[in-house]
GROMACS .gro file of C-alpha atoms in nm:
model
  312
    1UNK     CA    1  -3.853   2.089   1.148
    2UNK     CA    2  -3.725   2.336   0.891
    3UNK     CA    3  -3.911   2.412   0.570
    4UNK     CA    4  -3.647   2.219   0.374
    5UNK     CA    5  -3.695   1.907   0.592
    6UNK     CA    6  -4.076   1.929   0.558
    7UNK     CA    7  -4.044   1.956   0.181
    8UNK     CA    8  -3.815   1.656   0.174
    9UNK     CA    9  -4.059   1.437   0.369
   10UNK     CA   10  -4.353   1.529   0.145
   11UNK     CA   11  -4.156   1.464  -0.178
   12UNK     CA   12  -3.982   1.143  -0.068
   13UNK     CA   13  -3.636   1.296  -0.109
   14UNK     CA   14  -3.333   1.266   0.123
   15UNK     CA   15  -3.117   1.524   0.285
   16UNK     CA   16  -2.744   1.500   0.351
   17UNK     CA   17  -2.616   1.669   0.665
   18UNK     CA   18  -2.282   1.819   0.750
   19UNK     CA   19  -2.196   1.739   1.113
   20UNK     CA   20  -1.922   1.943   1.277
   21UNK     CA   21  -1.780   1.934   1.628
   22UNK     CA   22  -1.577   2.221   1.765
   23UNK     CA   23  -1.312   2.197   2.030
   24UNK     CA   24  -1.335   2.571   2.085
   25UNK     CA   25  -1.663   2.763   2.069
   26UNK     CA   26  -1.660   3.129   1.975
   27UNK     CA   27  -1.895   3.348   2.174
   28UNK     CA   28  -2.254   3.299   2.070
   29UNK     CA   29  -2.195   2.955   1.912
   30UNK     CA   30  -2.378   2.656   2.059
   31UNK     CA   31  -2.152   2.406   2.237
   32UNK     CA   32  -2.345   2.108   2.111
   33UNK     CA   33  -2.272   1.953   1.773
   34UNK     CA   34  -2.447   2.150   1.502
   35UNK     CA   35  -2.634   1.984   1.216
   36UNK     CA   36  -2.741   2.172   0.904
   37UNK     CA   37  -2.859   2.060   0.558
   38UNK     CA   38  -2.572   2.072   0.305
   39UNK     CA   39  -2.701   1.932  -0.023
   40UNK     CA   40  -3.038   1.807  -0.136
   41UNK     CA   41  -3.000   1.471  -0.311
   42UNK     CA   42  -3.275   1.295  -0.499
   43UNK     CA   43  -3.343   0.938  -0.387
   44UNK     CA   44  -3.352   0.831  -0.751
   45UNK     CA   45  -3.011   0.982  -0.842
   46UNK     CA   46  -2.708   0.751  -0.838
   47UNK     CA   47  -2.373   0.866  -0.705
   48UNK     CA   48  -2.085   0.881  -0.953
   49UNK     CA   49  -1.864   0.570  -0.930
   50UNK     CA   50  -1.496   0.624  -0.858
   51UNK     CA   51  -1.243   0.391  -1.017
   52UNK     CA   52  -1.070   0.144  -0.787
   53UNK     CA   53  -0.736   0.270  -0.657
   54UNK     CA   54  -0.543  -0.016  -0.816
   55UNK     CA   55  -0.726  -0.017  -1.147
   56UNK     CA   56  -0.475  -0.018  -1.432
   57UNK     CA   57  -0.469   0.199  -1.739
   58UNK     CA   58  -0.415  -0.004  -2.059
   59UNK     CA   59  -0.042  -0.024  -2.143
   60UNK     CA   60  -0.078   0.161  -2.472
   61UNK     CA   61  -0.224   0.460  -2.285
   62UNK     CA   62   0.044   0.474  -2.018
   63UNK     CA   63   0.324   0.605  -2.240
   64UNK     CA   64   0.690   0.511  -2.238
   65UNK     CA   65   0.745   0.691  -1.907
   66UNK     CA   66   0.528   0.437  -1.726
   67UNK     CA   67   0.733   0.147  -1.861
   68UNK     CA   68   1.069   0.241  -1.715
   69UNK     CA   69   1.200   0.230  -1.360
   70UNK     CA   70   1.485   0.481  -1.401
   71UNK     CA   71   1.497   0.806  -1.207
   72UNK     CA   72   1.623   0.981  -1.520
   73UNK     CA   73   1.669   0.885  -1.885
   74UNK     CA   74   1.727   1.026  -2.231
   75UNK     CA   75   1.719   0.907  -2.593
   76UNK     CA   76   1.915   1.114  -2.846
   77UNK     CA   77   1.943   1.100  -3.222
   78UNK     CA   78   2.317   1.028  -3.238
   79UNK     CA   79   2.368   1.222  -3.560
   80UNK     CA   80   2.167   1.538  -3.494
   81UNK     CA   81   2.164   1.547  -3.113
   82UNK     CA   82   1.784   1.581  -3.122
   83UNK     CA   83   1.615   1.468  -2.800
   84UNK     CA   84   1.363   1.195  -2.885
   85UNK     CA   85   1.265   1.121  -2.525
   86UNK     CA   86   1.368   1.250  -2.184
   87UNK     CA   87   1.278   1.194  -1.822
   88UNK     CA   88   1.443   1.438  -1.580
   89UNK     CA   89   1.754   1.434  -1.806
   90UNK     CA   90   1.937   1.702  -1.606
   91UNK     CA   91   1.885   1.546  -1.263
   92UNK     CA   92   2.236   1.520  -1.108
   93UNK     CA   93   2.335   1.187  -0.952
   94UNK     CA   94   2.628   0.953  -0.895
   95UNK     CA   95   2.718   0.804  -1.237
   96UNK     CA   96   2.885   0.485  -1.107
   97UNK     CA   97   3.099   0.304  -1.367
   98UNK     CA   98   2.948   0.480  -1.668
   99UNK     CA   99   3.204   0.754  -1.599
  100UNK     CA  100   3.475   0.505  -1.699
  101UNK     CA  101   3.403   0.603  -2.060
  102UNK     CA  102   3.614   0.912  -1.983
  103UNK     CA  103   3.884   0.704  -1.810
  104UNK     CA  104   3.909   0.469  -2.107
  105UNK     CA  105   3.905   0.741  -2.371
  106UNK     CA  106   4.169   0.957  -2.201
  107UNK     CA  107   4.389   0.647  -2.163
  108UNK     CA  108   4.347   0.563  -2.533
  109UNK     CA  109   4.451   0.918  -2.624
  110UNK     CA  110   4.740   0.929  -2.377
  111UNK     CA  111   4.907   0.586  -2.395
  112UNK     CA  112   5.028   0.328  -2.644
  113UNK     CA  113   4.901  -0.029  -2.604
  114UNK     CA  114   5.252  -0.155  -2.527
  115UNK     CA  115   5.321   0.101  -2.253
  116UNK     CA  116   5.374  -0.051  -1.910
  117UNK     CA  117   5.137   0.041  -1.627
  118UNK     CA  118   5.252  -0.042  -1.275
  119UNK     CA  119   5.004  -0.144  -1.003
  120UNK     CA  120   5.035   0.060  -0.685
  121UNK     CA  121   4.917  -0.073  -0.352
  122UNK     CA  122   4.619   0.162  -0.371
  123UNK     CA  123   4.521   0.051  -0.722
  124UNK     CA  124   4.552  -0.319  -0.635
  125UNK     CA  125   4.339  -0.263  -0.325
  126UNK     CA  126   4.036  -0.123  -0.507
  127UNK     CA  127   3.705  -0.305  -0.441
  128UNK     CA  128   3.516  -0.508  -0.701
  129UNK     CA  129   3.459  -0.507  -0.984
  130UNK     CA  130   3.826  -0.569  -1.061
  131UNK     CA  131   4.069  -0.793  -1.248
  132UNK     CA  132   4.291  -0.847  -0.942
  133UNK     CA  133   4.611  -0.683  -1.057
  134UNK     CA  134   4.896  -0.739  -0.812
  135UNK     CA  135   5.082  -0.467  -0.627
  136UNK     CA  136   5.431  -0.415  -0.768
  137UNK     CA  137   5.361  -0.579  -1.103
  138UNK     CA  138   5.328  -0.403  -1.438
  139UNK     CA  139   5.069  -0.458  -1.712
  140UNK     CA  140   5.030  -0.348  -2.073
  141UNK     CA  141   4.818  -0.033  -2.115
  142UNK     CA  142   4.609  -0.199  -2.386
  143UNK     CA  143   4.504  -0.474  -2.146
  144UNK     CA  144   4.422  -0.222  -1.873
  145UNK     CA  145   4.207  -0.013  -2.109
  146UNK     CA  146   4.012  -0.321  -2.218
  147UNK     CA  147   3.966  -0.417  -1.854
  148UNK     CA  148   3.817  -0.074  -1.783
  149UNK     CA  149   3.580  -0.061  -2.082
  150UNK     CA  150   3.468  -0.425  -2.092
  151UNK     CA  151   3.504  -0.562  -1.739
  152UNK     CA  152   3.460  -0.229  -1.557
  153UNK     CA  153   3.775  -0.290  -1.353
  154UNK     CA  154   3.822  -0.042  -1.069
  155UNK     CA  155   4.181  -0.151  -1.006
  156UNK     CA  156   4.279  -0.101  -1.372
  157UNK     CA  157   4.106   0.242  -1.371
  158UNK     CA  158   4.316   0.368  -1.081
  159UNK     CA  159   4.636   0.219  -1.224
  160UNK     CA  160   4.578   0.403  -1.554
  161UNK     CA  161   4.493   0.727  -1.372
  162UNK     CA  162   4.815   0.711  -1.172
  163UNK     CA  163   5.017   0.631  -1.484
  164UNK     CA  164   4.877   0.927  -1.678
  165UNK     CA  165   4.837   1.198  -1.413
  166UNK     CA  166   5.044   1.082  -1.115
  167UNK     CA  167   4.740   1.045  -0.891
  168UNK     CA  168   4.372   0.961  -0.922
  169UNK     CA  169   4.278   1.301  -0.779
  170UNK     CA  170   4.462   1.490  -1.054
  171UNK     CA  171   4.331   1.251  -1.318
  172UNK     CA  172   3.972   1.315  -1.201
  173UNK     CA  173   4.027   1.687  -1.265
  174UNK     CA  174   4.142   1.599  -1.616
  175UNK     CA  175   3.821   1.395  -1.662
  176UNK     CA  176   3.606   1.688  -1.548
  177UNK     CA  177   3.789   1.922  -1.786
  178UNK     CA  178   3.734   1.683  -2.076
  179UNK     CA  179   3.364   1.647  -1.990
  180UNK     CA  180   3.305   2.023  -1.981
  181UNK     CA  181   3.500   2.074  -2.304
  182UNK     CA  182   3.257   1.836  -2.472
  183UNK     CA  183   2.948   2.012  -2.339
  184UNK     CA  184   2.879   1.799  -2.031
  185UNK     CA  185   2.845   2.101  -1.804
  186UNK     CA  186   2.684   1.916  -1.513
  187UNK     CA  187   2.951   1.647  -1.478
  188UNK     CA  188   3.210   1.655  -1.199
  189UNK     CA  189   3.449   1.362  -1.154
  190UNK     CA  190   3.619   1.275  -0.827
  191UNK     CA  191   3.735   0.922  -0.913
  192UNK     CA  192   3.859   0.735  -1.220
  193UNK     CA  193   3.634   0.439  -1.138
  194UNK     CA  194   3.298   0.600  -1.064
  195UNK     CA  195   3.291   0.462  -0.711
  196UNK     CA  196   3.070   0.684  -0.494
  197UNK     CA  197   3.243   1.006  -0.388
  198UNK     CA  198   3.116   1.331  -0.240
  199UNK     CA  199   3.074   1.598  -0.506
  200UNK     CA  200   3.089   1.354  -0.795
  201UNK     CA  201   2.793   1.381  -1.031
  202UNK     CA  202   2.663   1.357  -1.383
  203UNK     CA  203   2.328   1.352  -1.563
  204UNK     CA  204   2.161   1.130  -1.820
  205UNK     CA  205   2.198   1.407  -2.079
  206UNK     CA  206   2.569   1.451  -2.004
  207UNK     CA  207   2.638   1.078  -2.024
  208UNK     CA  208   2.465   1.058  -2.363
  209UNK     CA  209   2.661   1.358  -2.493
  210UNK     CA  210   2.992   1.216  -2.367
  211UNK     CA  211   2.932   0.868  -2.506
  212UNK     CA  212   2.823   1.003  -2.842
  213UNK     CA  213   3.148   1.199  -2.865
  214UNK     CA  214   3.359   0.908  -2.741
  215UNK     CA  215   3.217   0.681  -3.012
  216UNK     CA  216   3.363   0.916  -3.273
  217UNK     CA  217   3.701   0.777  -3.167
  218UNK     CA  218   3.748   0.463  -3.377
  219UNK     CA  219   3.971   0.289  -3.122
  220UNK     CA  220   3.723   0.353  -2.840
  221UNK     CA  221   3.430   0.229  -3.052
  222UNK     CA  222   3.621  -0.084  -3.154
  223UNK     CA  223   3.715  -0.177  -2.798
  224UNK     CA  224   3.382  -0.110  -2.629
  225UNK     CA  225   3.193  -0.306  -2.897
  226UNK     CA  226   3.376  -0.634  -2.824
  227UNK     CA  227   3.190  -0.905  -2.635
  228UNK     CA  228   3.511  -1.054  -2.496
  229UNK     CA  229   3.887  -1.027  -2.535
  230UNK     CA  230   4.189  -1.203  -2.388
  231UNK     CA  231   4.475  -1.010  -2.231
  232UNK     CA  232   4.837  -1.055  -2.326
  233UNK     CA  233   4.888  -1.255  -2.007
  234UNK     CA  234   4.599  -1.493  -2.079
  235UNK     CA  235   4.307  -1.350  -1.876
  236UNK     CA  236   3.967  -1.353  -2.048
  237UNK     CA  237   3.777  -1.025  -2.017
  238UNK     CA  238   3.400  -1.037  -2.074
  239UNK     CA  239   3.191  -0.734  -2.158
  240UNK     CA  240   2.932  -0.639  -1.893
  241UNK     CA  241   2.713  -0.478  -2.160
  242UNK     CA  242   2.445  -0.744  -2.220
  243UNK     CA  243   2.277  -0.521  -2.478
  244UNK     CA  244   2.542  -0.639  -2.726
  245UNK     CA  245   2.368  -0.976  -2.752
  246UNK     CA  246   2.022  -0.887  -2.621
  247UNK     CA  247   1.917  -0.577  -2.816
  248UNK     CA  248   1.927  -0.546  -3.193
  249UNK     CA  249   2.162  -0.280  -3.321
  250UNK     CA  250   2.377  -0.240  -3.008
  251UNK     CA  251   2.717  -0.096  -3.099
  252UNK     CA  252   2.862  -0.051  -2.753
  253UNK     CA  253   2.780   0.074  -2.407
  254UNK     CA  254   2.892   0.107  -2.047
  255UNK     CA  255   2.713  -0.022  -1.741
  256UNK     CA  256   2.744   0.091  -1.381
  257UNK     CA  257   2.616   0.008  -1.034
  258UNK     CA  258   2.662   0.133  -0.679
  259UNK     CA  259   2.416   0.148  -0.392
  260UNK     CA  260   2.402   0.525  -0.420
  261UNK     CA  261   2.362   0.533  -0.799
  262UNK     CA  262   2.154   0.216  -0.848
  263UNK     CA  263   2.189   0.086  -1.206
  264UNK     CA  264   2.328   0.323  -1.469
  265UNK     CA  265   2.391   0.280  -1.841
  266UNK     CA  266   2.486   0.465  -2.156
  267UNK     CA  267   2.512   0.312  -2.503
  268UNK     CA  268   2.467   0.352  -2.876
  269UNK     CA  269   2.239   0.162  -3.115
  270UNK     CA  270   2.209   0.156  -3.494
  271UNK     CA  271   1.938   0.017  -3.721
  272UNK     CA  272   1.961   0.099  -4.090
  273UNK     CA  273   2.048   0.467  -4.120
  274UNK     CA  274   1.912   0.554  -3.775
  275UNK     CA  275   2.141   0.587  -3.472
  276UNK     CA  276   2.038   0.641  -3.111
  277UNK     CA  277   2.228   0.713  -2.790
  278UNK     CA  278   2.047   0.603  -2.474
  279UNK     CA  279   2.132   0.681  -2.111
  280UNK     CA  280   1.959   0.583  -1.786
  281UNK     CA  281   2.043   0.662  -1.424
  282UNK     CA  282   1.896   0.531  -1.101
  283UNK     CA  283   1.735   0.227  -1.264
  284UNK     CA  284   1.590  -0.080  -1.094
  285UNK     CA  285   1.517  -0.292  -1.404
  286UNK     CA  286   1.789  -0.155  -1.627
  287UNK     CA  287   1.783  -0.398  -1.918
  288UNK     CA  288   1.405  -0.368  -1.952
  289UNK     CA  289   1.435   0.010  -1.939
  290UNK     CA  290   1.700   0.014  -2.210
  291UNK     CA  291   1.503  -0.222  -2.434
  292UNK     CA  292   1.187  -0.011  -2.400
  293UNK     CA  293   1.371   0.314  -2.467
  294UNK     CA  294   1.553   0.175  -2.772
  295UNK     CA  295   1.233   0.037  -2.925
  296UNK     CA  296   1.051   0.363  -2.854
  297UNK     CA  297   1.331   0.568  -3.007
  298UNK     CA  298   1.351   0.369  -3.330
  299UNK     CA  299   0.970   0.362  -3.347
  300UNK     CA  300   0.962   0.741  -3.330
  301UNK     CA  301   1.227   0.769  -3.600
  302UNK     CA  302   1.032   0.535  -3.827
  303UNK     CA  303   0.709   0.731  -3.779
  304UNK     CA  304   0.894   1.054  -3.851
  305UNK     CA  305   1.037   0.913  -4.173
  306UNK     CA  306   0.695   0.785  -4.284
  307UNK     CA  307   0.539   1.125  -4.217
  308UNK     CA  308   0.815   1.301  -4.411
  309UNK     CA  309   0.774   1.062  -4.706
  310UNK     CA  310   0.396   1.109  -4.710
  311UNK     CA  311   0.433   1.487  -4.710
  312UNK     CA  312   0.646   1.487  -5.027
   0.00000   0.00000   0.00000
């Protein structure tokens, strides 16, 4: 027995051993398993308890980031552009139908409501969501714009793109140019609808910047803030943006979903003198995410105002 082992027996203490087995044995090393004392531990000393793997931190200590499911998100002060909260805001991803804010705005700036928009075979054949325009028929531009912004109609998006630019491909280049002119440097459009396309991308920050600028257009803000509207040919269009009736202060927003993008959203909210623009991408529980981000944003603004008032 070693001196350390003898001391341990006489004092009633325990020894912990490190046991190692070697597949290869350098010259001079015993082939048998070696055992040597590693740490001397008192028999009266208790080991430190580790928390259970699924133990939960209280909600108020988790922070807003733990409450949302989105891959990326941002909350901006709509007036100053100040970032109130962000989670990977510059992570590029497919934007899905949120990119239709550019389609709708360019159409508003390019066409009169009473202009006729013909439905090509390609436009009529777009997948859902759609308003089922018929190949060979023509529709008023105002109705098509509402269909894009409220009902997220892919068929109406392509019809408008073809009317304005001759083809969806050329129109997508116009969308990208508009985005970059407004400071959305990481946005590239390949479609007028936001349907998944190689090379198409945006970020939560870009979507917030674009929507904030789009809302400066009175006609855009008026249209996208409607809960429902009827077309000139009698079809009822309902807004996909549930925040309009679920979240206090909602002024308008655009939803999106594809398998590649998951749930996406960008919208604006106003309470008193405070205005926020919120964007999420890659969300699983989108409406909960938006609600949490909006409440957090207005809470931060209120605390900031209280601090400023107290400092005066």
